[in-house]
Amino acid sequence: MLRGMRLATALGVLMAGCVAARADGPVPVKIGVLNDRSGVYSDISGEGSVVAARMALEDFKPAEHGLKVEIVSADHQNKPDVGSAIARQWYDRDGVDVIMDVVTSSVALAINQVTREKNKVHINSGAGSADLTGSQCTPNTVHWTYDTAALANGTGGAMVKRGGDTWFFITADYAFGQALQRDTSAVVTKNGGKVVGSVKTPFPNSDFSSFLLQAQASKAKVIGLANAGGDTINAVKQAAEFGITEGGQALAGLLIFSSDIHSLTPKVAQGLVLTEPFYWDLNDATRSFSDRFAKLFGGKKPTAAQAGVYAGTLHYLKAVEAQKSARDGAATVAKMKELPTDDPLFGKGEIRADGRKIHDMYLFEVKKPAESKGEWDLYKLLATIPGKEAFRPLNEGGCPLVKG
């Protein structure tokens, strides 16, 4: 009897020691990078976003902050049902704490709801729909890099001020395209312009000829491309073949990434006005990061979406360290909002109550071939748009988290 009691006591001490060891050990964190790895947006996000997340770990040094971090990745194929299924498996079975990137708004909105249901974290860098911090906002999502409201305020407002007061939209027929047309139309109208027509295009699409002919026939001063990635590239190339800009109409790429312009080349895209939240050649910090990234990723410079994954990952890890846990997603996001943001790519900023990350946006024009000094020397800066002017005011989005 006494021997049994001693054995039980010994086992109890051993188990208590194991529990204590686990409690005193590093906090486990699992990051899932979910995006398009094989389709029209793979250059915008894809494997480059995984590289950016790994660079964030390298710079944060998790072990020195009491964290043990693992990164996994998957391809959502731009399909909401596929993205949702992956998210549920990651959250329920694989122990993923946060999903990063998620280019494609329809997929992002689906992930947004699954994340809230499972009380995990979604830090979106690749999708554009401002509804993520509007009617669809949740306590578990942060929208980091850009959104349709900021793109509309940047490019839409600038083009009207330059005299482009009549618009025709060529719009991808899915959540992002519709949101971008909606938000840009509002800015155009607010600034005294007029929308004379629009046409919806299938996604993805390779032949824009009939849609461009409709836009050309409208006589609109500006043809707004409310699409992205491979669709935008195809539309701009075919617009050049039709001689649309030579005929006096301006082309506005409402969502353009540096990878798109690199693919098009300045010869085709010269003079295109666009808005981005990040460009590799903005300052010494962006150049240093981008040089490191290029060495790891076949010489390619990072896109804004990939830069957002890096910065969002850094800030998330700071919040987890402060919480000493990654288990409660809503609590982690609350801590992210509480902590001021500061990173080498986007500088100082904040995350608002609606989950919108606030930082400056930049209005660029694509350089002429004679102005470009190298393969990735693509933009000249026209204006810096302060974050509080670029993004939609907090009280106008309809986010239920915003009081008053």
PDB file of C-alpha atoms in Angstrom, residues 27-30 67-68 95-98 119-121 316-317 319-321 323-332:
ATOM      1  CA  VAL A  27       4.663  29.299 -27.349  1.00  0.00           C
ATOM      2  CA  PRO A  28       3.760  27.283 -30.470  1.00  0.00           C
ATOM      3  CA  VAL A  29       2.511  29.316 -33.455  1.00  0.00           C
ATOM      4  CA  LYS A  30       1.447  27.940 -36.827  1.00  0.00           C
ATOM      5  CA  LEU A  67       7.904  31.515 -29.691  1.00  0.00           C
ATOM      6  CA  LYS A  68       8.238  28.419 -31.862  1.00  0.00           C
ATOM      7  CA  GLY A  95      -3.388  23.550 -35.581  1.00  0.00           C
ATOM      8  CA  VAL A  96      -3.035  26.661 -37.767  1.00  0.00           C
ATOM      9  CA  ASP A  97      -3.470  29.859 -35.739  1.00  0.00           C
ATOM     10  CA  VAL A  98      -3.444  32.526 -38.447  1.00  0.00           C
ATOM     11  CA  ASN A 119     -11.866  32.241 -33.296  1.00  0.00           C
ATOM     12  CA  LYS A 120      -8.583  32.275 -35.202  1.00  0.00           C
ATOM     13  CA  VAL A 121      -6.846  35.156 -37.047  1.00  0.00           C
ATOM     14  CA  TYR A 316       1.143  39.426 -35.501  1.00  0.00           C
ATOM     15  CA  LEU A 317       4.162  37.836 -33.816  1.00  0.00           C
ATOM     16  CA  ALA A 319       1.009  40.580 -30.486  1.00  0.00           C
ATOM     17  CA  VAL A 320       1.383  36.849 -29.779  1.00  0.00           C
ATOM     18  CA  GLU A 321       4.513  37.550 -27.753  1.00  0.00           C
ATOM     19  CA  GLN A 323      -0.276  37.742 -25.185  1.00  0.00           C
ATOM     20  CA  LYS A 324       2.045  34.796 -24.520  1.00  0.00           C
ATOM     21  CA  SER A 325      -0.452  32.735 -26.513  1.00  0.00           C
ATOM     22  CA  ALA A 326      -1.913  32.350 -29.998  1.00  0.00           C
ATOM     23  CA  ARG A 327      -5.026  30.445 -28.902  1.00  0.00           C
ATOM     24  CA  ASP A 328      -7.605  33.251 -28.680  1.00  0.00           C
ATOM     25  CA  GLY A 329      -7.773  34.848 -32.138  1.00  0.00           C
ATOM     26  CA  ALA A 330     -10.008  37.769 -31.189  1.00  0.00           C
ATOM     27  CA  ALA A 331      -7.747  38.609 -28.229  1.00  0.00           C
ATOM     28  CA  THR A 332      -4.675  38.524 -30.476  1.00  0.00           C
TER      29      THR A 332
END
